[in-house]
Each structure stands twice: as structure tokens, then as C-alpha cells.
Amino acid sequence: MQSDLSAARFSEKPPSSSALASRQRTRRSAFVGVSLIVFLAFLSTKLQGLRKTRFGGYPQQFLSSASTAVCPQVDALFPNRNADLWETTLQQTASSHFKARSIDLLAGAVQIPTESYDAMQPVGVDPRWDVFGEFHAYLARVFPLVHANLKLQKINTYGLWYEWTGLNSTLKPVLFTAHQDVVPVGPFTGGEWTHPPYSGYFDGHRVWGRGSADDKNGLIGILTAIETLLENGFTPTRTIVAAFGFDEEASGLEGAGELAKVLLGAYGQDGLAFIVDEGDGISKTFGTVVAYPCVAEKGYLDVVVEVTSPGGHSSVPPDHTASPGFALAFTVLTLVFADHRYSRRSPRPVRGQSVPRAARTLSRASVPFQTFQCLAQYGSTLPPAIKALIADSVNSDMALHTLEGILSKDKLYRSQIGTTQAVDVVSGGVKSNALPEEAHAVVNHRILAESSVSAVREHNVALLQPLAEKFNLSFNAFGVGVSQPGVPSSGNLTLRDLSDALEPAPVTPTNGEISAPYQVLSGSIKAAYNTRRAANNDNSTLIVAPSIMSGNTDTQFYWKLSPHIFRYGHGNSAGLGPEDILDGIHTVNESIDADDFVEIIRFYITLMLNADESSVL
Ligand SMILES: *[C@@H]1O[C@H](CO)[C@@H](O)[C@H](O)[C@H]1NC(C)=O
Ligand SMILES: *[C@@H]1O[C@H](CO)[C@@H](O)[C@H](O)[C@H]1NC(C)=O
Ligand SMILES: *[C@@H]1O[C@H](CO)[C@@H](O)[C@H](O)[C@H]1NC(C)=O
Ligand SMILES: *[C@@H]1O[C@H](CO)[C@@H](O)[C@H](O)[C@H]1NC(C)=O
Ligand SMILES: *[C@@H]1O[C@H](CO)[C@@H](O)[C@H](O)[C@H]1NC(C)=O
Ligand SMILES: [Zn+2]
């Protein structure tokens, strides 16, 4: 996955040059679990203050008014028909032998540097893809039963499509996916790693290296689960599909983009029972262990804002307020300023149209709202005032708006509840003695699930139209002439897409009968979590809270295959301090706890067996 937080904090990749092209499809995501913790710490301090003032009068009965229907939980789900097999795999995966073998499997995968880069030449042209051939040879060597029993097709040379054909072809197959590629290790960061990035070093506790947590743990976890089931003589009733792209960290187009076409051809529209890809995992939030399967994914839109006007020599400058640089600076400031009120206020309606949905915020139907409800319900150390506010927001508009107001003051949380915009590139003018004739900025939008690309475009048009008028610019937006000044035009203001826009993903159902896949997933998460705790006499319980992924995954290509898409990795940072929580994803010191990795394998086994015998999928 790609992470906003890690990109912003650690900036491993050097900032790209001013060339627009090199910014193509730079996508980043936020790690929801982390944002939750960071934000809720903030929220807590805010509300401590609020409790004494505005919320001092909240009645206690309010706390009990939160009904359990707000964040429904299912029980742990254990395989029934396959109960004996599952028990056997439990014992097997609990052994030190299995752990040592899992560590070796992951370490060996990490040692092959399958880096993907922005703007690579196609497969067959760019030699940097060649390393994926080595990776395939490794997989074939260490997973002999997988390669003897599953059908494997290579798509666009390096995309991997495995099918473990089930006995009953009327049952919809399930798809497990992960990506083979990793984010490049920054050229100057190699020395900062505690253990070298491609060492796969095991220090007795953690496996170190690039890909250990994103996403070779997923890929090796899935294949190890299948290999283990094969060793135990299992034959699936329901077909199990595994698909692994190889450029998720760049654009995904060569890998998942091509895989999606053949998968759609093979299984058809809505032909899969569910899809599980990388995503958020488990973390401790306000005293409670929470698993955060992402059931929504934000969209994105990169808009180029361009201002052109006749230039001139700066020794005889025209009124500087008429220069495109000035106009652009003004434009950019407008956008930056707009970011702060984006989630608070509606933009001006465009020519009598209704207010674009982009501007609306924390909706009760939204996934982040569900996440908050779960925390209010189960966060054991969440202060009562916060619980009250969140619970009350189910029915009270005032509480909802208060909550929304507080949330939108925090950068991380604003990104969870609203569409965001960030100005990424600003440039203009090439010579110091000439007024720029052209200036441009790139504005990156991360689009909320309830909104759309077109709503965000409309929002931009509404924001910038007054500016075009102010500077007497002809205004052209997304290929359409929006307005001409009444006076002779002093230049052009143009908005256009930088790269392909991505609509927010359809939201996976988490309530009602159609949410059976979510229930099976939730129950499997709990079963996998509980078994390990039971073995250690640990009675901690876990709750499952649906959440939104701010970034994008390869599932952006798989929407047509199933409405039930989960971005969830069962990675566990519940025992780690806030500083360690990212597990070094996209930065130095990427590593994974070996026991957690074994539990990831157990999670895949459990989910595969539960799905195999489920009559509700
Ligand atoms: C296959 O599954 C369907 C749906 O559960 C069931 O109706 C059918 O009897 C099964 N076929 C066989 C051969 O088991
Ligand atoms: C990597 O981990 C080592 C200790 O194991 C630490 O000294 C170093 O600061 C870490 N690097 C970063 C960038 O966090
Ligand atoms: C503005 O756009 C028009 C139409 O595309 C073009 O003819 C004109 O040269 C542009 N003006 C400037 C200053 O770029
Ligand atoms: C726009 O045109 C009007 C009318 O010609 C003029 O008064 C004003 O100064 C112009 N504004 C800019 C920023 O050029
Ligand atoms: C869980 O275990 C802890 C420590 O052994 C104990 O204090 C606590 O009461 C237990 N909780 C439950 C619900 O059993
Ligand atoms: Zn990833």
C-alpha cells in the first residue's frame, strides 16, 4: 500500500523534480489505525476541555443509550466441516518448526529486491522488471505443492494468477491478493537500517527488510496457507484464487490492471464471493484491540491549474497584480485556504446547480462514522465525554456537527471524514528577469467515499470562477469553456486532469443480509486472533471496526469482480508503541514480528476454510 503518513513523515523518496510528468499518479494513503490513535489522543485533550464547558451537562443515561446495534459484532467463527483439519493446522502452526520455516520463507522473499518505480517502461523493455523472474523461480522452489496442484498463468509476464479449483463450480470463488513489488529503498537510507533492507535478517524476534510488512507478508502468507492446506490433503469445495500484481507501488496498471481483465473474463462480473487484499490491520485503540478491515477506499484526482498571460520584461513590469504568477499564487492560496473550510462549508452553487456532494462531510452513512461508533462503544479507556458525543451524534445533529467540527481541525482526521486537497507542485517563470508567461500548480484531491470525481471538479470550478473574473481571465475547465471576461481577456485560467482520475471505491456492505462476507471475515479475524491468545492464556478480546483506507490498493482494478472487497492484512501493531506502529512501511527499518507473521498465515487458513464451507457467501 502507499501511505500518506509515512510519505509525509519520513519522505524516503526524494521529492520529484518540478516536471509535471514525474508526478503522475503519485498516490499516498493514510494508515487508519495510526491516524485513529494519533487523532483520538488529540480528540481526548480537546474534549477534556469541552466536557467542562459545553458538554458539562451531558446526562449519564446518555452513555447507555448507545445500542449494540451501532457496532454489531459477530462471534469468532470456527470451521465446522473442516474442524479436524483446522485443529491440525493450529497445532502445526503453533510449532517452533513451523515458525522457523515461515521466517525462512518470508526472509527469502525479502532478499529478492522486487522494486517498482514510477514511470517504468513496459515489461519486456525496461530491464528493471527482470528481477520478478527471479522472484517467480523462488516461489516455484519453496512452494512445490502450490505449483503442482494449482493452475498458474502469468499475465503480462510477471502477473501471477493461481487457481485452486474447487469441487463445486456453482460456488463463487474467493480471491486472495497481494503485490510482489516493494517501494525502492532510498539510495541514501541503506545505512540507516538496523539490518540491511534486503537481508531478511531474523533477530530472534522480527524479520527485517523491505517488503516484510508491505506486502510480502501478505503474498507469502497466502501461499504458505495454501501449501499448508495441501500438505494436509485438503481439496477445496469452493475455488480459491490468488492473484499477485507487480507494480502496486507505482501505478498498478501493468500488474493488477492486466490481471483484472483476465479475472473478469474467467469469473465474470460479481463472479467472486469476496476479495481480500492488503490493508489496515490490528491495533490497540483506547485500551481495546481493534481490527480495522477497510471497506472503502478514497478516490483521487490530480488537477493541473494553469494560468497563462502575455509576459514581459521585469524591468518594465505591468501592474504585478495582473501577472499570471500573482494570479496563480492567489489561486493556490484560495485552494489552500479552501482546504480548511472544505469540510465545513458548501461552495457556491455553480450556475443554479445543487451544491456538489464533495462539500458535505461526516455523514451518518459514512464508514468513518461507523468506525467512530465502534470506538465509542468499545474503546474501554475512551473518556465518557467523547463516548457521549459520538453516541449522541447518531441522533443529534448538534452533536454530529460538534464532532465534525472537532475532527476537521485535525489534519489526519480531516482526511478521514472529508475530501482533501493538497497543492503538490507550483512552478512558473524560467528566467529571473522575465515575468512568467505561464504558471501552474498541481492540486491532489483524495475523494471521500460519498463523493465523486465530478463533484470535486465542480467544486474546483466553483472556487476558481470568481478568481477568473477578478483577473479578467478566460476560464476553461476540464475541456469546457466556463466563462469569458466582459473585457478583453488578459490571459487564460485552465483546469485539467493530470492523470487518470479514480472514483472512490464502492463501499463494501457491513450490515444486513448482504453483508455475509463481512461477517465471515470478522468471525475469521476473531478466530485467528483468539487461538493465539488462548494458547498464551491471554484473555484480551478483539473487536472488528469497518474503516476507510485513504490510499489505494490494487483492488482499484477489481471492483467489477465483487462488491465485497476487504483491504485487511491481520498485521498486528497492538503491542507496539506509537513510534513503531508503522513497522517501517515505506521507510527504513521495515520489519515484522515473526509470531504475528505466523498468525497472519493462520488467519488466511481460517478464512479459506470458513469460506470453503460457508453457505451464506
Ligand atoms: C454445489 O453448491 C450448491 C450451492 O450450495 C448446492 O446447491 C449444490 O448441491 C452443490 N453441488 C454439489 C455437487 O455438491
Ligand atoms: C532504525 O532502528 C535503529 C535501532 O534499531 C535506530 O537507531 C534508527 O534510528 C532507526 N532508524 C530510523 C530512521 O528510525
Ligand atoms: C488563451 O487561450 C486561447 C485559446 O486557447 C489562445 O488562443 C490564447 O493564445 C491564450 N492566451 C494566452 C495568453 O495564453
Ligand atoms: C480587469 O478589467 C477591468 C476592466 O477593464 C480593469 O478595471 C481591471 O483592472 C482588470 N483587472 C485586472 C486584474 O487586470
Ligand atoms: C483477563 O486476565 C487478566 C489478567 O490475568 C485479569 O485481571 C482479568 O480479570 C481477565 N479478564 C477477564 C474478562 O477474564
Ligand atoms: Zn502495499
XYZ file of C-alpha atoms and ligand atoms in Angstrom:
688
model
C 0.000 0.000 0.000
C 1.031 3.562 -0.243
C 0.973 5.697 2.820
C 0.419 9.434 3.264
C 1.643 9.323 6.745
C 4.895 7.605 6.037
C 5.469 9.716 2.956
C 4.886 12.896 4.876
C 6.849 11.918 7.940
C 9.783 10.162 6.503
C 9.924 11.304 2.913
C 12.063 8.435 1.804
C 11.603 9.098 -1.877
C 13.365 12.298 -2.908
C 10.820 14.948 -3.863
C 10.333 14.654 -7.571
C 11.598 17.324 -9.873
C 9.361 20.108 -10.999
C 8.458 18.204 -14.133
C 4.772 17.536 -14.047
C 5.102 14.220 -15.760
C 7.130 12.743 -12.965
C 4.310 13.404 -10.557
C 1.984 11.146 -12.414
C -0.264 9.152 -10.208
C 1.700 9.749 -7.065
C -0.701 8.302 -4.603
C -0.400 8.072 -0.926
C -2.527 6.743 1.798
C -3.035 7.120 5.486
C -2.767 4.264 7.863
C -6.140 4.377 9.511
C -5.211 2.668 12.734
C -2.398 5.085 13.270
C -4.472 8.119 12.394
C -7.064 6.928 14.831
C -4.633 6.743 17.673
C -2.892 9.987 16.872
C -6.151 11.715 16.372
C -8.013 10.322 19.307
C -5.216 11.378 21.596
C -5.830 14.837 20.237
C -9.589 14.481 20.460
C -9.263 13.375 24.030
C -7.419 16.503 25.095
C -9.918 18.645 23.226
C -12.873 17.027 24.801
C -11.447 17.091 28.288
C -11.733 20.842 27.879
C -15.122 20.637 26.280
C -16.539 18.477 28.990
C -16.055 21.250 31.469
C -17.740 23.733 29.227
C -20.190 22.775 26.561
C -20.645 19.166 27.473
C -20.628 19.527 31.206
C -24.313 18.888 31.265
C -24.460 15.593 29.442
C -26.675 13.230 31.380
C -25.140 9.872 32.283
C -28.065 7.930 30.844
C -26.712 9.064 27.569
C -23.879 6.556 27.760
C -26.232 3.644 27.987
C -28.322 4.913 25.102
C -25.687 3.614 22.681
C -27.239 0.430 21.427
C -25.211 -2.605 20.490
C -26.737 -2.358 17.028
C -24.471 0.598 16.456
C -21.352 -1.517 16.038
C -22.585 -5.065 15.612
C -20.057 -7.787 16.388
C -20.131 -11.413 15.340
C -18.697 -14.267 17.371
C -15.466 -15.922 16.401
C -16.169 -18.267 13.506
C -14.530 -21.700 13.548
C -14.531 -24.196 10.703
C -17.090 -26.907 11.295
C -17.000 -29.372 8.408
C -13.238 -28.827 8.319
C -12.884 -28.704 12.098
C -10.384 -31.562 12.349
C -8.223 -30.205 9.594
C -8.308 -26.768 11.174
C -7.268 -28.181 14.561
C -4.395 -29.962 12.879
C -3.193 -26.775 11.212
C -3.494 -24.955 14.544
C -1.108 -27.374 16.171
C 1.154 -27.336 13.186
C 1.349 -23.546 13.006
C 1.965 -23.321 16.745
C 5.155 -25.378 16.480
C 8.610 -23.848 16.537
C 9.401 -25.772 13.383
C 6.577 -24.054 11.522
C 7.655 -20.664 12.804
C 11.252 -21.207 11.688
C 10.047 -22.305 8.264
C 7.738 -19.286 7.929
C 10.575 -16.954 8.820
C 12.755 -18.564 6.149
C 10.016 -18.312 3.536
C 9.473 -14.619 4.217
C 13.167 -13.802 4.562
C 13.944 -15.487 1.243
C 11.234 -13.406 -0.459
C 12.545 -10.189 1.107
C 16.048 -10.961 -0.172
C 14.872 -10.551 -3.776
C 14.642 -6.784 -4.361
C 11.480 -6.551 -6.449
C 11.420 -2.765 -6.567
C 8.947 -0.940 -8.771
C 9.441 2.660 -9.862
C 7.267 5.442 -11.164
C 7.259 5.812 -14.930
C 8.841 2.482 -15.847
C 8.965 1.341 -19.453
C 6.673 -1.583 -20.310
C 7.501 -5.161 -19.392
C 9.981 -6.536 -21.918
C 11.527 -3.119 -22.477
C 12.577 -1.953 -19.050
C 15.226 -4.328 -17.625
C 14.279 -3.381 -14.085
C 11.335 -5.796 -14.306
C 13.676 -8.773 -14.783
C 14.085 -9.359 -11.061
C 10.476 -10.546 -10.924
C 11.544 -13.617 -12.926
C 13.932 -14.460 -10.111
C 11.113 -13.969 -7.630
C 8.893 -16.415 -9.553
C 11.654 -19.016 -9.567
C 11.911 -18.621 -5.805
C 8.163 -19.121 -5.323
C 8.199 -22.227 -7.514
C 11.064 -23.652 -5.473
C 9.694 -23.041 -1.977
C 6.016 -23.805 -2.642
C 6.228 -27.107 -4.537
C 2.689 -28.281 -3.717
C 1.154 -24.968 -4.748
C 2.915 -25.239 -8.077
C 1.998 -28.898 -8.558
C -1.680 -28.561 -7.674
C -2.830 -25.081 -8.668
C -3.252 -23.757 -12.178
C -0.833 -20.894 -12.727
C -0.984 -18.378 -15.518
C 1.412 -15.490 -15.877
C -0.298 -12.360 -17.095
C 1.770 -9.656 -18.773
C 4.809 -11.841 -17.977
C 5.010 -11.119 -14.239
C 1.426 -11.013 -13.007
C 0.594 -14.251 -11.150
C -2.838 -15.857 -11.353
C -3.227 -19.065 -9.360
C -6.435 -21.055 -9.312
C -7.109 -23.854 -6.848
C -10.169 -25.291 -8.487
C -12.945 -26.303 -6.117
C -15.152 -29.378 -6.409
C -18.361 -27.392 -6.697
C -18.222 -24.974 -9.584
C -21.542 -23.375 -8.671
C -19.960 -21.762 -5.597
C -18.464 -18.352 -6.214
C -14.675 -18.404 -5.866
C -12.836 -16.249 -3.334
C -9.839 -14.115 -4.293
C -6.796 -13.533 -2.129
C -4.457 -10.898 -3.439
C -1.190 -9.177 -2.580
C 1.573 -7.473 -4.532
C 5.021 -8.736 -5.423
C 6.711 -5.357 -5.676
C 8.189 -3.152 -2.994
C 8.913 0.531 -2.643
C 12.534 1.257 -3.620
C 14.968 1.734 -0.784
C 16.173 5.339 -0.874
C 19.778 5.473 -2.131
C 20.995 7.265 0.985
C 18.996 5.370 3.567
C 20.608 1.930 3.294
C 22.989 2.709 6.146
C 20.217 3.866 8.454
C 18.643 0.441 8.607
C 19.309 -1.541 11.750
C 19.647 -4.568 9.457
C 20.163 -4.116 5.704
C 16.950 -3.667 3.707
C 17.332 -6.826 1.626
C 18.865 -9.005 4.312
C 15.673 -10.660 5.553
C 17.589 -10.833 8.823
C 15.833 -12.509 11.746
C 16.942 -11.086 15.080
C 15.168 -13.718 17.162
C 12.016 -11.627 17.240
C 11.435 -9.782 13.974
C 12.150 -10.364 10.295
C 13.781 -7.282 8.794
C 13.722 -5.822 5.336
C 11.834 -4.058 2.606
C 8.604 -5.898 1.875
C 8.494 -7.735 5.207
C 5.413 -5.709 6.200
C 4.261 -4.400 2.786
C 3.375 -6.732 1.199
C 5.454 -9.911 1.041
C 3.943 -10.857 4.377
C 0.605 -10.969 2.552
C 1.887 -12.804 -0.514
C 3.995 -15.352 1.360
C 1.233 -15.640 3.972
C -1.352 -16.607 1.340
C 0.909 -19.115 -0.413
C 2.080 -20.637 2.872
C -1.551 -21.068 3.921
C -2.329 -22.892 0.679
C 0.840 -25.008 0.852
C -0.056 -25.988 4.436
C -3.604 -26.950 3.470
C -2.221 -29.011 0.579
C 0.208 -30.782 2.906
C -2.809 -31.807 4.930
C -4.589 -33.224 1.917
C -7.238 -30.543 1.649
C -9.213 -30.137 -1.560
C -11.376 -27.049 -1.693
C -15.068 -27.240 -2.413
C -15.112 -23.564 -3.315
C -12.475 -22.375 -5.776
C -9.678 -20.336 -4.229
C -7.962 -17.792 -6.455
C -4.724 -15.973 -5.692
C -3.570 -13.037 -7.831
C -0.399 -11.037 -7.362
C 0.344 -7.828 -9.242
C 3.837 -6.457 -9.539
C 3.635 -2.661 -9.687
C 1.184 -1.701 -6.968
C 3.605 0.839 -5.547
C 3.847 2.582 -8.926
C 0.557 2.571 -10.807
C -0.721 -0.995 -10.672
C -1.505 -0.808 -14.381
C 0.951 -3.442 -15.592
C 0.157 -5.948 -12.866
C -3.331 -5.775 -11.352
C -4.523 -3.690 -14.298
C -3.835 -6.624 -16.636
C -4.817 -9.316 -14.141
C -8.210 -7.662 -13.709
C -9.030 -8.228 -17.381
C -8.362 -11.957 -17.341
C -10.021 -12.435 -13.950
C -13.124 -10.683 -15.230
C -13.044 -12.888 -18.324
C -12.704 -16.030 -16.209
C -15.087 -15.321 -13.325
C -17.389 -12.646 -14.702
C -18.924 -9.556 -13.210
C -19.661 -10.061 -9.482
C -18.288 -13.539 -10.058
C -16.341 -13.705 -6.795
C -17.736 -14.146 -3.284
C -15.189 -11.715 -1.863
C -11.714 -10.263 -2.321
C -9.094 -9.799 0.379
C -6.122 -7.537 -0.341
C -3.537 -5.764 1.788
C -4.831 -3.008 4.036
C -5.082 -1.997 7.622
C -4.654 -4.454 10.454
C -4.958 -4.681 14.195
C -4.040 -2.002 16.679
C -4.846 -1.054 20.217
C -7.127 1.945 20.322
C -8.162 3.416 23.641
C -7.479 0.287 25.582
C -9.204 -2.033 23.154
C -7.716 -4.245 20.487
C -9.405 -3.359 17.218
C -9.139 -4.944 13.782
C -9.755 -2.439 11.003
C -10.766 -4.095 7.739
C -11.097 -1.327 5.164
C -14.424 -1.495 3.379
C -13.981 1.740 1.469
C -11.148 3.383 -0.393
C -10.841 7.045 -1.279
C -10.713 8.234 -4.849
C -8.191 10.684 -6.207
C -7.943 13.448 -8.744
C -4.865 15.428 -9.690
C -5.881 18.750 -11.194
C -3.459 20.984 -13.072
C -4.291 24.646 -12.527
C -2.648 26.703 -15.226
C -2.556 30.445 -15.725
C -1.146 31.975 -18.896
C -0.885 35.578 -19.942
C 1.434 37.691 -22.077
C 4.777 38.018 -20.289
C 7.131 40.942 -20.286
C 10.466 42.179 -19.058
C 10.541 42.606 -15.322
C 12.326 45.953 -15.601
C 9.142 47.356 -17.019
C 6.608 45.205 -15.242
C 2.943 45.708 -15.819
C 0.826 46.026 -12.742
C 2.064 43.000 -10.787
C -1.429 42.122 -9.750
C -2.130 41.309 -13.382
C 0.759 38.856 -13.779
C -0.011 35.171 -14.072
C 2.340 34.393 -11.216
C 0.340 36.621 -8.972
C -2.903 35.178 -10.240
C -1.587 31.711 -9.642
C -0.335 32.475 -6.170
C -3.747 33.855 -5.435
C -5.369 30.782 -6.900
C -3.221 28.472 -4.858
C -3.881 30.405 -1.691
C -7.558 30.168 -2.434
C -7.261 26.425 -2.715
C -5.154 26.038 0.390
C -7.496 28.241 2.309
C -10.410 26.321 0.884
C -8.954 23.152 2.338
C -9.626 24.420 5.820
C -13.244 25.088 5.190
C -13.723 22.340 2.651
C -15.384 20.104 5.112
C -17.153 22.877 6.911
C -18.853 24.912 4.286
C -20.504 24.353 0.964
C -19.043 26.027 -2.061
C -21.094 28.494 -4.022
C -23.561 26.618 -6.183
C -22.487 26.666 -9.809
C -24.998 28.336 -12.044
C -28.076 27.203 -10.225
C -26.899 23.614 -9.746
C -27.252 21.981 -6.395
C -24.301 22.022 -4.043
C -21.810 19.342 -5.090
C -21.714 16.357 -2.769
C -17.976 16.845 -2.422
C -18.546 19.573 0.079
C -20.598 17.607 2.537
C -18.913 15.959 5.460
C -19.284 13.452 8.218
C -22.364 11.638 7.130
C -24.051 9.085 9.334
C -23.958 6.665 6.440
C -20.204 7.010 6.057
C -17.633 4.426 7.008
C -15.633 6.753 9.317
C -18.850 7.394 11.218
C -19.167 3.642 11.759
C -15.549 3.497 12.893
C -16.210 6.196 15.487
C -19.310 4.410 16.706
C -17.298 1.248 17.292
C -14.690 3.163 19.260
C -17.344 4.915 21.315
C -18.962 1.592 22.038
C -15.881 -0.452 22.830
C -12.936 1.865 23.477
C -12.512 0.987 27.129
C -10.390 3.981 28.048
C -12.148 6.488 25.819
C -13.265 9.348 28.069
C -17.006 9.346 28.771
C -17.484 12.797 27.276
C -16.173 11.560 23.937
C -18.276 8.425 24.102
C -21.284 10.603 24.805
C -20.580 12.956 21.959
C -20.022 10.186 19.445
C -23.022 8.202 20.631
C -25.248 11.249 20.622
C -24.247 12.077 17.081
C -26.328 9.104 15.936
C -29.475 11.109 16.596
C -28.449 14.648 17.370
C -27.415 16.966 14.565
C -25.816 19.278 17.050
C -23.568 16.528 18.386
C -22.783 15.437 14.845
C -21.728 18.922 13.856
C -19.689 19.360 17.006
C -17.922 16.087 16.359
C -17.373 17.024 12.749
C -16.016 20.424 13.758
C -13.518 18.884 16.135
C -12.497 16.197 13.686
C -11.936 18.628 10.868
C -9.470 20.636 12.933
C -7.084 17.715 12.812
C -5.191 17.124 9.613
C -5.258 13.341 9.785
C -8.872 13.208 10.690
C -9.949 15.776 8.199
C -8.569 13.385 5.639
C -10.747 10.609 7.052
C -14.018 12.482 7.006
C -13.740 14.739 4.024
C -12.356 15.176 0.568
C -8.947 16.768 0.862
C -6.875 18.852 -1.445
C -3.166 19.410 -1.278
C -1.129 21.627 -3.562
C 1.766 19.442 -4.653
C 3.638 21.304 -7.370
C 3.860 25.002 -8.038
C 6.018 26.420 -10.770
C 6.188 29.310 -13.157
C 8.662 31.507 -14.957
C 12.077 30.298 -16.013
C 14.203 33.443 -16.047
C 14.753 35.857 -13.211
C 14.451 38.889 -15.457
C 11.274 37.898 -17.240
C 7.776 37.872 -15.880
C 6.390 34.421 -16.145
C 4.084 33.822 -19.063
C 2.846 30.638 -17.611
C 2.470 29.308 -14.111
C 0.906 26.134 -12.882
C 0.121 24.140 -9.813
C -0.968 20.565 -9.281
C -3.669 20.010 -6.736
C -4.081 16.491 -5.419
C -7.519 15.530 -4.159
C -8.370 12.486 -2.085
C -12.045 11.921 -2.587
C -14.434 10.800 0.099
C -16.423 7.630 -0.498
C -19.734 9.500 -0.624
C -18.443 11.955 -3.197
C -17.235 11.614 -6.784
C -14.671 12.873 -9.245
C -17.232 15.063 -10.996
C -18.351 16.626 -7.713
C -14.752 17.532 -6.942
C -14.296 19.029 -10.396
C -17.438 21.109 -9.903
C -16.148 22.215 -6.551
C -12.921 23.420 -8.137
C -14.789 25.279 -10.836
C -16.978 26.987 -8.254
C -13.944 28.001 -6.213
C -11.974 29.412 -9.103
C -14.618 31.138 -11.153
C -14.549 34.332 -9.039
C -10.797 34.396 -9.498
C -11.031 34.188 -13.275
C -13.418 37.114 -13.110
C -11.171 39.101 -10.816
C -8.167 38.731 -13.124
C -10.113 39.042 -16.375
C -9.064 35.558 -17.444
C -10.787 33.265 -19.885
C -11.784 30.252 -17.823
C -11.629 26.794 -19.296
C -12.213 23.810 -17.030
C -11.844 20.147 -17.983
C -12.299 20.851 -21.667
C -15.297 23.114 -21.278
C -15.309 26.888 -21.645
C -16.739 28.135 -18.369
C -16.570 31.888 -18.740
C -15.108 34.772 -20.702
C -14.383 38.142 -19.126
C -16.546 41.024 -20.277
C -13.381 42.964 -21.101
C -10.571 41.822 -23.421
C -9.114 38.704 -21.839
C -5.834 39.219 -20.052
C -4.994 35.512 -20.214
C -6.269 32.034 -19.558
C -7.085 30.070 -16.464
C -7.266 26.390 -17.299
C -8.078 23.357 -15.182
C -7.335 19.876 -16.454
C -6.660 16.384 -15.158
C -3.008 15.467 -14.760
C -3.591 11.738 -14.954
C -6.435 9.284 -14.819
C -8.801 10.149 -12.024
C -10.043 7.428 -9.730
C -13.568 7.369 -8.363
C -13.914 6.421 -4.689
C -14.398 2.667 -4.405
C -17.895 1.295 -3.934
C -18.432 0.687 -0.217
C -18.484 -2.960 0.858
C -21.673 -3.793 2.774
C -21.190 -4.329 6.528
C -24.806 -4.503 7.644
C -27.770 -6.686 6.867
C -28.043 -9.892 4.921
C -25.916 -8.762 2.019
C -23.008 -8.338 4.395
C -22.425 -12.090 4.844
C -18.837 -11.870 3.513
C -18.059 -9.152 6.081
C -19.443 -11.389 8.834
C -17.377 -14.355 7.659
C -14.285 -12.156 7.545
C -14.971 -10.694 11.001
C -15.543 -14.110 12.537
C -12.365 -15.448 10.939
C -10.321 -12.489 12.217
C -11.574 -13.199 15.743
C -10.928 -16.928 15.487
C -7.359 -16.360 14.294
C -6.758 -13.759 16.981
C -8.279 -15.817 19.785
C -6.409 -19.040 19.137
C -3.016 -17.491 19.695
C -4.182 -15.621 22.802
C -5.808 -18.744 24.184
C -2.510 -20.590 23.797
C -0.795 -17.846 25.806
C -3.550 -17.544 28.437
C -4.214 -14.064 27.128
C -7.888 -13.222 27.520
C -7.830 -9.951 25.560
C -10.721 -9.679 23.167
C -10.770 -8.036 19.826
C -13.490 -6.057 18.141
C -13.831 -5.510 14.421
C -14.491 -1.993 13.155
C -15.062 -1.236 9.480
C -12.811 1.560 8.285
C -11.829 3.598 5.251
C -8.498 3.331 3.511
C -7.249 6.731 2.491
C -4.811 5.388 -0.031
C -5.251 2.972 -2.856
C -4.524 -0.663 -3.398
C -4.579 -2.990 -6.379
C -8.269 -3.561 -5.648
C -8.984 -0.366 -7.579
C -8.864 -2.628 -10.650
C -11.088 -5.332 -9.173
C -14.348 -3.526 -8.428
C -16.315 -5.365 -11.084
C -15.322 -8.757 -9.707
C -17.137 -8.404 -6.398
C -18.966 -5.844 -4.270
C -17.276 -7.438 -1.239
C -13.736 -6.086 -1.171
C -11.693 -6.045 2.029
C -8.361 -4.344 2.475
C -7.114 -6.135 5.511
C -3.820 -7.721 6.458
C -4.168 -9.045 10.034
C -0.858 -7.307 10.768
C -0.749 -6.605 14.459
C 0.694 -3.461 15.973
C -1.375 -3.673 19.153
C 1.651 -4.449 21.270
C 3.850 -1.744 19.805
C 4.419 1.802 20.918
C 3.155 4.631 18.724
C 6.620 5.109 17.219
C 6.822 1.539 15.981
C 3.339 1.257 14.696
C 4.091 1.744 11.041
C 6.508 -1.169 11.053
C 8.706 0.936 8.794
C 6.341 0.622 5.838
C 7.797 2.708 3.006
C 10.670 3.872 5.161
C 13.745 2.494 6.905
C 13.626 -0.358 9.413
C 10.677 -2.160 7.810
C 10.182 -5.333 9.790
C 7.562 -7.729 11.111
C 7.143 -9.711 14.303
C 7.616 -13.398 13.465
C 4.761 -14.554 15.726
C 2.481 -12.029 14.068
C 3.506 -13.353 10.684
C 2.589 -16.890 11.744
C -0.761 -15.554 12.921
C -1.260 -13.936 9.523
C -0.825 -17.376 7.952
C -3.311 -18.809 10.444
C -5.746 -16.036 9.563
C -5.586 -16.958 5.859
C -6.036 -20.664 6.652
C -9.024 -19.906 8.865
C -10.661 -17.641 6.318
C -10.054 -20.115 3.478
C -11.665 -22.948 5.471
C -14.565 -20.840 6.714
C -15.264 -19.572 3.202
C -14.998 -23.085 1.848
C -17.902 -24.351 3.885
C -19.963 -21.187 4.188
C -23.487 -21.492 2.840
C -24.131 -17.761 3.026
C -21.492 -16.492 0.604
C -22.868 -27.054 -5.020
O -23.287 -25.983 -4.213
C -24.643 -25.627 -4.410
C -24.900 -24.366 -3.620
O -24.587 -24.569 -2.269
C -25.523 -26.781 -3.981
O -26.865 -26.424 -4.193
C -25.157 -27.983 -4.775
O -25.881 -29.114 -4.313
C -23.673 -28.295 -4.674
N -23.315 -29.337 -5.600
C -22.680 -30.420 -5.212
C -22.354 -31.418 -6.269
O -22.337 -30.596 -4.048
C 16.303 2.162 12.828
O 16.426 1.436 14.030
C 17.571 1.765 14.810
C 17.612 0.946 16.048
O 17.300 -0.370 15.806
C 17.547 3.209 15.195
O 18.773 3.555 15.838
C 17.376 4.074 13.979
O 17.194 5.408 14.382
C 16.163 3.626 13.191
N 16.065 4.457 12.044
C 15.022 5.256 11.870
C 15.101 6.190 10.720
O 14.057 5.242 12.600
C -5.621 31.705 -24.266
O -6.268 30.649 -24.939
C -6.598 30.953 -26.275
C -7.450 29.817 -26.811
O -6.866 28.583 -26.470
C -5.313 31.156 -27.057
O -5.609 31.492 -28.405
C -4.537 32.299 -26.429
O -3.313 32.453 -27.064
C -4.298 32.030 -24.968
N -3.703 33.206 -24.342
C -2.597 33.150 -23.625
C -2.098 34.423 -23.090
O -2.015 32.096 -23.387
C -9.986 43.701 -15.377
O -10.596 44.548 -16.302
C -11.130 45.732 -15.741
C -11.900 46.491 -16.823
O -11.056 46.656 -17.948
C -9.995 46.546 -15.140
O -10.516 47.709 -14.498
C -9.250 45.703 -14.109
O -8.109 46.385 -13.635
C -8.818 44.408 -14.722
N -8.219 43.569 -13.666
C -7.035 43.003 -13.785
C -6.567 42.222 -12.578
O -6.371 43.066 -14.783
C -8.133 -11.208 31.940
O -6.904 -11.530 32.561
C -6.463 -10.532 33.466
C -5.074 -10.921 33.954
O -4.985 -12.296 34.132
C -7.469 -10.414 34.606
O -7.055 -9.424 35.509
C -8.814 -10.036 34.010
O -9.786 -10.012 35.023
C -9.230 -11.046 32.966
N -10.437 -10.570 32.328
C -11.414 -11.374 32.000
C -12.579 -10.734 31.333
O -11.393 -12.564 32.233
Zn 1.392 -2.474 -0.270
